[in-house]
mmCIF file of C-alpha atoms in Angstrom:
data_model
loop_
_atom_site.group_PDB
_atom_site.id
_atom_site.type_symbol
_atom_site.label_atom_id
_atom_site.label_comp_id
_atom_site.label_asym_id
_atom_site.label_seq_id
_atom_site.Cartn_x
_atom_site.Cartn_y
_atom_site.Cartn_z
ATOM 1 C CA UNK A 438 -7.822 7.622 7.867
ATOM 2 C CA UNK A 439 -4.780 6.062 6.362
ATOM 3 C CA UNK A 440 -4.363 7.656 2.957
ATOM 4 C CA UNK A 441 -3.947 4.460 0.972
ATOM 5 C CA UNK A 442 -0.395 3.361 1.392
ATOM 6 C CA UNK A 443 1.294 6.679 2.147
ATOM 7 C CA UNK A 444 4.953 7.420 2.893
ATOM 8 C CA UNK A 445 7.258 4.728 1.519
ATOM 9 C CA UNK A 446 5.489 2.012 -0.419
ATOM 10 C CA UNK A 447 7.438 -1.135 -1.193
ATOM 11 C CA UNK A 448 6.712 -4.294 -3.133
ATOM 12 C CA UNK A 449 6.955 -7.486 -1.115
ATOM 13 C CA UNK A 450 9.463 -9.027 -3.508
ATOM 14 C CA UNK A 451 12.392 -7.930 -1.328
ATOM 15 C CA UNK A 452 14.284 -10.403 0.807
ATOM 16 C CA UNK A 453 16.062 -10.219 4.114
ATOM 17 C CA UNK A 454 19.258 -9.259 2.350
ATOM 18 C CA UNK A 455 17.743 -6.146 0.804
ATOM 19 C CA UNK A 456 17.892 -4.110 3.999
ATOM 20 C CA UNK A 457 20.928 -1.986 4.834
ATOM 21 C CA UNK A 458 23.542 -3.623 6.995
ATOM 22 C CA UNK A 459 22.977 -0.982 9.668
ATOM 23 C CA UNK A 460 19.332 -2.066 9.919
ATOM 24 C CA UNK A 461 20.399 -5.611 10.674
ATOM 25 C CA UNK A 462 22.583 -4.434 13.560
ATOM 26 C CA UNK A 463 19.664 -2.506 15.023
ATOM 27 C CA UNK A 464 17.403 -5.537 14.759
ATOM 28 C CA UNK A 465 19.929 -7.777 16.459
ATOM 29 C CA UNK A 466 20.243 -5.301 19.312
ATOM 30 C CA UNK A 467 16.488 -5.072 19.800
ATOM 31 C CA UNK A 468 14.251 -7.816 18.432
ATOM 32 C CA UNK A 469 10.992 -6.918 16.701
ATOM 33 C CA UNK A 470 8.050 -8.035 18.810
ATOM 34 C CA UNK A 471 5.444 -9.838 16.704
ATOM 35 C CA UNK A 472 1.915 -10.986 17.519
ATOM 36 C CA UNK A 473 0.485 -13.699 15.233
ATOM 37 C CA UNK A 474 -3.314 -13.885 14.836
ATOM 38 C CA UNK A 475 -4.587 -16.802 12.759
ATOM 39 C CA UNK A 476 -7.433 -19.231 13.435
ATOM 40 C CA UNK A 477 -5.518 -22.083 11.772
ATOM 41 C CA UNK A 478 -3.558 -23.660 14.635
ATOM 42 C CA UNK A 479 -1.086 -25.430 12.353
ATOM 43 C CA UNK A 480 -0.241 -22.224 10.470
ATOM 44 C CA UNK A 481 -0.138 -20.208 13.678
ATOM 45 C CA UNK A 482 2.312 -22.560 15.344
ATOM 46 C CA UNK A 483 4.370 -22.927 12.166
ATOM 47 C CA UNK A 484 4.716 -19.172 11.752
ATOM 48 C CA UNK A 485 5.689 -18.807 15.381
ATOM 49 C CA UNK A 486 8.458 -21.393 15.040
ATOM 50 C CA UNK A 487 9.794 -19.918 11.773
ATOM 51 C CA UNK A 488 9.830 -16.324 13.009
ATOM 52 C CA UNK A 489 11.355 -17.197 16.369
ATOM 53 C CA UNK A 490 14.289 -18.717 14.497
ATOM 54 C CA UNK A 491 15.188 -15.251 13.209
ATOM 55 C CA UNK A 492 17.740 -13.422 15.373
ATOM 56 C CA UNK A 493 15.907 -10.106 15.080
ATOM 57 C CA UNK A 494 12.307 -11.302 15.485
ATOM 58 C CA UNK A 495 10.446 -12.486 18.567
ATOM 59 C CA UNK A 496 6.877 -13.822 18.576
ATOM 60 C CA UNK A 497 5.506 -12.528 21.858
ATOM 61 C CA UNK A 498 2.039 -14.020 21.374
ATOM 62 C CA UNK A 499 -0.205 -16.098 19.145
ATOM 63 C CA UNK A 500 -4.013 -16.001 19.082
ATOM 64 C CA UNK A 501 -6.713 -17.890 17.213
ATOM 65 C CA UNK A 502 -9.540 -15.339 17.404
ATOM 66 C CA UNK A 503 -10.153 -11.620 17.724
ATOM 67 C CA UNK A 504 -11.023 -11.570 21.417
ATOM 68 C CA UNK A 505 -7.831 -13.365 22.406
ATOM 69 C CA UNK A 506 -5.841 -11.309 19.935
ATOM 70 C CA UNK A 507 -7.023 -8.007 21.407
ATOM 71 C CA UNK A 508 -6.326 -9.249 24.928
ATOM 72 C CA UNK A 509 -2.762 -10.202 24.019
ATOM 73 C CA UNK A 510 -2.348 -6.950 22.127
ATOM 74 C CA UNK A 511 -2.995 -4.981 25.315
ATOM 75 C CA UNK A 512 -0.792 -7.189 27.484
ATOM 76 C CA UNK A 513 2.158 -7.815 25.170
ATOM 77 C CA UNK A 514 2.426 -4.515 23.234
ATOM 78 C CA UNK A 515 3.819 -5.988 19.989
ATOM 79 C CA UNK A 516 5.392 -3.748 17.351
ATOM 80 C CA UNK A 517 3.959 -5.772 14.463
ATOM 81 C CA UNK A 518 0.696 -7.721 14.275
ATOM 82 C CA UNK A 519 0.587 -10.486 11.655
ATOM 83 C CA UNK A 520 -3.134 -10.950 10.934
ATOM 84 C CA UNK A 521 -4.957 -13.567 8.867
ATOM 85 C CA UNK A 522 -7.410 -11.758 6.561
ATOM 86 C CA UNK A 523 -10.031 -14.479 7.071
ATOM 87 C CA UNK A 524 -9.959 -14.476 10.861
ATOM 88 C CA UNK A 525 -13.378 -14.613 12.511
ATOM 89 C CA UNK A 526 -15.252 -15.536 9.322
ATOM 90 C CA UNK A 527 -13.606 -12.924 7.148
ATOM 91 C CA UNK A 528 -14.311 -9.862 9.295
ATOM 92 C CA UNK A 529 -10.664 -8.864 9.200
ATOM 93 C CA UNK A 530 -11.294 -5.266 8.072
ATOM 94 C CA UNK A 531 -13.176 -4.456 11.260
ATOM 95 C CA UNK A 532 -10.534 -6.236 13.271
ATOM 96 C CA UNK A 533 -7.744 -4.116 11.761
ATOM 97 C CA UNK A 534 -9.619 -0.996 12.876
ATOM 98 C CA UNK A 535 -10.010 -2.443 16.360
ATOM 99 C CA UNK A 536 -6.288 -3.196 16.555
ATOM 100 C CA UNK A 537 -5.355 0.330 15.497
ATOM 101 C CA UNK A 538 -7.746 1.830 18.051
ATOM 102 C CA UNK A 539 -6.456 -0.394 20.849
ATOM 103 C CA UNK A 540 -2.769 0.034 19.955
ATOM 104 C CA UNK A 541 -2.141 2.967 17.574
ATOM 105 C CA UNK A 542 1.603 2.352 17.590
ATOM 106 C CA UNK A 543 1.285 -1.250 16.427
ATOM 107 C CA UNK A 544 1.913 -1.954 12.734
ATOM 108 C CA UNK A 545 -0.464 -4.410 11.050
ATOM 109 C CA UNK A 546 0.400 -6.869 8.269
ATOM 110 C CA UNK A 547 -2.490 -8.739 6.663
ATOM 111 C CA UNK A 548 -1.950 -12.271 5.322
ATOM 112 C CA UNK A 549 -4.221 -13.526 2.540
ATOM 113 C CA UNK A 550 -4.466 -16.289 -0.052
ATOM 114 C CA UNK A 551 -6.067 -14.413 -2.970
ATOM 115 C CA UNK A 552 -6.191 -10.708 -2.201
ATOM 116 C CA UNK A 553 -8.339 -8.754 -4.658
ATOM 117 C CA UNK A 554 -7.340 -5.097 -5.129
ATOM 118 C CA UNK A 555 -10.622 -3.944 -3.572
ATOM 119 C CA UNK A 556 -9.895 -5.970 -0.439
ATOM 120 C CA UNK A 557 -6.386 -4.574 -0.164
ATOM 121 C CA UNK A 558 -7.815 -1.054 -0.383
ATOM 122 C CA UNK A 559 -10.367 -1.796 2.332
ATOM 123 C CA UNK A 560 -7.657 -3.140 4.634
ATOM 124 C CA UNK A 561 -5.468 -0.091 3.939
ATOM 125 C CA UNK A 562 -8.328 2.254 4.785
ATOM 126 C CA UNK A 563 -8.916 0.312 8.005
ATOM 127 C CA UNK A 564 -5.302 0.947 8.978
ATOM 128 C CA UNK A 565 -3.247 -1.972 7.662
ATOM 129 C CA UNK A 566 0.391 -1.196 6.909
ATOM 130 C CA UNK A 567 1.409 -4.223 4.905
ATOM 131 C CA UNK A 568 0.196 -7.263 2.992
ATOM 132 C CA UNK A 569 1.763 -10.648 2.385
ATOM 133 C CA UNK A 570 0.402 -13.525 0.331
ATOM 134 C CA UNK A 571 0.289 -16.864 2.112
ATOM 135 C CA UNK A 572 2.180 -18.475 -0.748
ATOM 136 C CA UNK A 573 5.062 -15.997 -0.365
ATOM 137 C CA UNK A 574 8.550 -17.188 0.449
ATOM 138 C CA UNK A 575 9.905 -17.062 3.967
ATOM 139 C CA UNK A 576 12.377 -14.376 2.875
ATOM 140 C CA UNK A 577 9.497 -12.244 1.569
ATOM 141 C CA UNK A 578 7.589 -12.639 4.833
ATOM 142 C CA UNK A 579 10.585 -11.735 6.968
ATOM 143 C CA UNK A 580 11.475 -8.834 4.691
ATOM 144 C CA UNK A 581 7.903 -7.521 4.883
ATOM 145 C CA UNK A 582 7.897 -7.683 8.685
ATOM 146 C CA UNK A 583 11.207 -5.846 8.881
ATOM 147 C CA UNK A 584 10.168 -3.178 6.374
ATOM 148 C CA UNK A 585 6.816 -2.540 8.055
ATOM 149 C CA UNK A 586 8.492 -2.353 11.457
ATOM 150 C CA UNK A 587 10.794 0.337 10.019
ATOM 151 C CA UNK A 588 7.806 2.388 8.859
ATOM 152 C CA UNK A 589 7.330 1.273 5.255
ATOM 153 C CA UNK A 590 3.998 0.197 3.780
ATOM 154 C CA UNK A 591 4.170 -2.960 1.690
ATOM 155 C CA UNK A 592 1.806 -4.347 -0.952
ATOM 156 C CA UNK A 593 2.091 -7.501 -3.083
ATOM 157 C CA UNK A 594 3.894 -6.626 -6.346
ATOM 158 C CA UNK A 595 1.203 -8.338 -8.425
ATOM 159 C CA UNK A 596 -1.393 -5.873 -7.137
ATOM 160 C CA UNK A 597 0.517 -2.596 -7.245
ATOM 161 C CA UNK A 598 -0.583 -1.354 -10.671
ATOM 162 C CA UNK A 599 -4.168 -2.431 -10.274
ATOM 163 C CA UNK A 600 -4.224 -1.099 -6.732
ATOM 164 C CA UNK A 601 -3.240 2.365 -7.914
ATOM 165 C CA UNK A 602 -6.065 2.401 -10.448
ATOM 166 C CA UNK A 603 -8.674 1.250 -7.948
ATOM 167 C CA UNK A 604 -7.570 3.684 -5.267
ATOM 168 C CA UNK A 605 -7.639 6.570 -7.736
ATOM 169 C CA UNK A 606 -11.068 5.566 -9.045
ATOM 170 C CA UNK A 607 -12.618 5.238 -5.588
ATOM 171 C CA UNK A 608 -11.080 8.347 -4.071
ATOM 172 C CA UNK A 609 -11.773 10.521 -7.086
ATOM 173 C CA UNK A 610 -15.413 9.450 -7.044
ATOM 174 C CA UNK A 611 -15.679 10.858 -3.510
ATOM 175 C CA UNK A 612 -13.599 13.962 -4.304
ATOM 176 C CA UNK A 613 -12.036 13.968 -0.838
ATOM 177 C CA UNK A 614 -8.951 16.006 0.112
ATOM 178 C CA UNK A 615 -7.081 12.698 0.294
ATOM 179 C CA UNK A 616 -8.021 12.055 -3.333
ATOM 180 C CA UNK A 617 -6.437 15.300 -4.452
ATOM 181 C CA UNK A 618 -3.250 14.414 -2.623
ATOM 182 C CA UNK A 619 -3.157 10.871 -3.959
ATOM 183 C CA UNK A 620 -3.576 11.737 -7.619
ATOM 184 C CA UNK A 621 -1.571 14.935 -7.395
ATOM 185 C CA UNK A 622 -0.266 15.834 -10.834
ATOM 186 C CA UNK A 623 3.102 17.327 -11.588
ATOM 187 C CA UNK A 624 3.192 20.717 -13.298
ATOM 188 C CA UNK A 625 4.207 19.032 -16.572
ATOM 189 C CA UNK A 626 1.397 16.474 -16.355
ATOM 190 C CA UNK A 627 -1.127 19.269 -15.929
ATOM 191 C CA UNK A 628 0.292 21.014 -18.983
ATOM 192 C CA UNK A 629 -0.024 17.809 -20.984
ATOM 193 C CA UNK A 630 -3.623 17.346 -19.808
ATOM 194 C CA UNK A 631 -4.526 20.839 -20.959
ATOM 195 C CA UNK A 632 -2.894 20.285 -24.351
ATOM 196 C CA UNK A 633 -4.700 16.972 -24.773
ATOM 197 C CA UNK A 634 -7.922 18.834 -24.041
ATOM 198 C CA UNK A 635 -6.984 21.259 -26.845
ATOM 199 C CA UNK A 636 -6.704 18.309 -29.213
ATOM 200 C CA UNK A 637 -2.943 18.344 -29.790
ATOM 201 C CA UNK A 638 -1.091 15.224 -30.892
ATOM 202 C CA UNK A 639 1.939 13.861 -29.053
ATOM 203 C CA UNK A 640 4.238 15.407 -31.647
ATOM 204 C CA UNK A 641 2.507 18.781 -31.405
ATOM 205 C CA UNK A 642 2.673 18.704 -27.605
ATOM 206 C CA UNK A 643 6.371 17.825 -27.746
ATOM 207 C CA UNK A 644 7.017 20.802 -30.019
ATOM 208 C CA UNK A 645 4.945 23.129 -27.868
ATOM 209 C CA UNK A 646 6.695 22.108 -24.658
ATOM 210 C CA UNK A 647 10.155 21.631 -26.153
ATOM 211 C CA UNK A 648 10.547 18.026 -25.003
ATOM 212 C CA UNK A 649 10.875 14.643 -26.711
ATOM 213 C CA UNK A 650 7.836 12.773 -28.049
ATOM 214 C CA UNK A 651 8.637 9.707 -25.947
ATOM 215 C CA UNK A 652 8.588 11.945 -22.856
ATOM 216 C CA UNK A 653 5.079 13.057 -23.807
ATOM 217 C CA UNK A 654 4.056 9.406 -24.112
ATOM 218 C CA UNK A 655 5.423 8.770 -20.633
ATOM 219 C CA UNK A 656 3.434 11.677 -19.192
ATOM 220 C CA UNK A 657 0.242 10.461 -20.896
ATOM 221 C CA UNK A 658 0.787 6.991 -19.456
ATOM 222 C CA UNK A 659 1.253 8.416 -15.935
ATOM 223 C CA UNK A 660 -1.889 10.540 -16.247
ATOM 224 C CA UNK A 661 -3.963 7.555 -17.339
ATOM 225 C CA UNK A 662 -2.664 5.537 -14.384
ATOM 226 C CA UNK A 663 -3.203 8.256 -11.793
ATOM 227 C CA UNK A 664 -6.757 8.993 -12.938
ATOM 228 C CA UNK A 665 -7.676 5.362 -13.704
ATOM 229 C CA UNK A 666 -8.651 6.369 -17.254
ATOM 230 C CA UNK A 667 -8.229 4.415 -20.473
ATOM 231 C CA UNK A 668 -7.862 6.883 -23.349
ATOM 232 C CA UNK A 669 -6.820 10.383 -24.380
ATOM 233 C CA UNK A 670 -10.482 11.190 -25.007
ATOM 234 C CA UNK A 671 -11.250 10.439 -21.374
ATOM 235 C CA UNK A 672 -8.378 12.704 -20.277
ATOM 236 C CA UNK A 673 -9.803 15.494 -22.436
ATOM 237 C CA UNK A 674 -13.307 14.979 -21.049
ATOM 238 C CA UNK A 675 -11.948 14.917 -17.500
ATOM 239 C CA UNK A 676 -10.061 18.183 -18.076
ATOM 240 C CA UNK A 677 -13.019 19.919 -19.748
ATOM 241 C CA UNK A 678 -15.197 19.068 -16.748
ATOM 242 C CA UNK A 679 -12.807 21.078 -14.605
ATOM 243 C CA UNK A 680 -11.610 18.109 -12.573
ATOM 244 C CA UNK A 681 -7.942 18.606 -13.322
ATOM 245 C CA UNK A 682 -6.022 20.043 -10.436
ATOM 246 C CA UNK A 683 -4.864 23.639 -10.721
ATOM 247 C CA UNK A 684 -1.196 24.243 -11.582
ATOM 248 C CA UNK A 685 1.027 24.456 -8.530
ATOM 249 C CA UNK A 686 1.973 27.842 -7.190
ATOM 250 C CA UNK A 687 5.549 28.880 -8.000
#
C-alpha cells in the first residue's frame, strides 16, 4: 500500500520554471511518455494537443474508458498516466489500482473538479502519485507531470493541511504500522506531549526544556496537526491513554 503521499510531497502550485535547469535538459533528451484517460472527448483531445506542444512531453495514447485505457497501457508503456477521476461513472479508485497492477512502473496523476480530502486519500491508497485540479493552469499541469515523472508525489495546495489531518485520523484509528510512521513524532514533540499531560503551561514547559515559549507553541501546533486533534486537553487525553509513541532510541 502506498503510505499516503510518501517520499517527496509537493504542492501543485509550481510551474515549469521551478524545475532545475538540468532536469529540463534531461527531459529534452528523452520525452516523458504520457497516456491520457478521460471520457470527455473534447478534453481528451485538448489535453493531447497541449501536452504534445511541450518539447519534453509526448502523448503516446488517449482513451475514453477503462478497457481501452488498460489495453493502451500494456501496449504503449507510458511513464505517466493522466486519469480523469470520474472515468467510468466515478469508479476511478478501482481503476488506479488496476493501472498499478498492470504497470507498476507507471506513475498515475488523477484529475478532478472538486476533490474532497477523503477522495484524495482514497486515490493515494489505491496508488495514485499526483493530483491536479481541472481548473489548474497549464503551467501547473505540466509542472505536476514533470514532478511526478521525477518521483515526487503532488497534491493540490488547497488540500494539503486538511489532507494531513484526515490521513492522520484515518490511519490512527486503524493503528497500522503505516500510521506510526506517518505521525512519527520528534523527540522534542514527545517531550512536549508528556509535559502537556502533566498539566504544564507553555511558559512552564519552555522553562523546563530551556527553549523559547514561541518554540513550544510551534511544537504544540505540529502535534495537533499530526494527530488531527483540536486542543491541549485532547493531547493530554491521548498521551494518558498510552497512544503517544515511545521516545526514539539514542
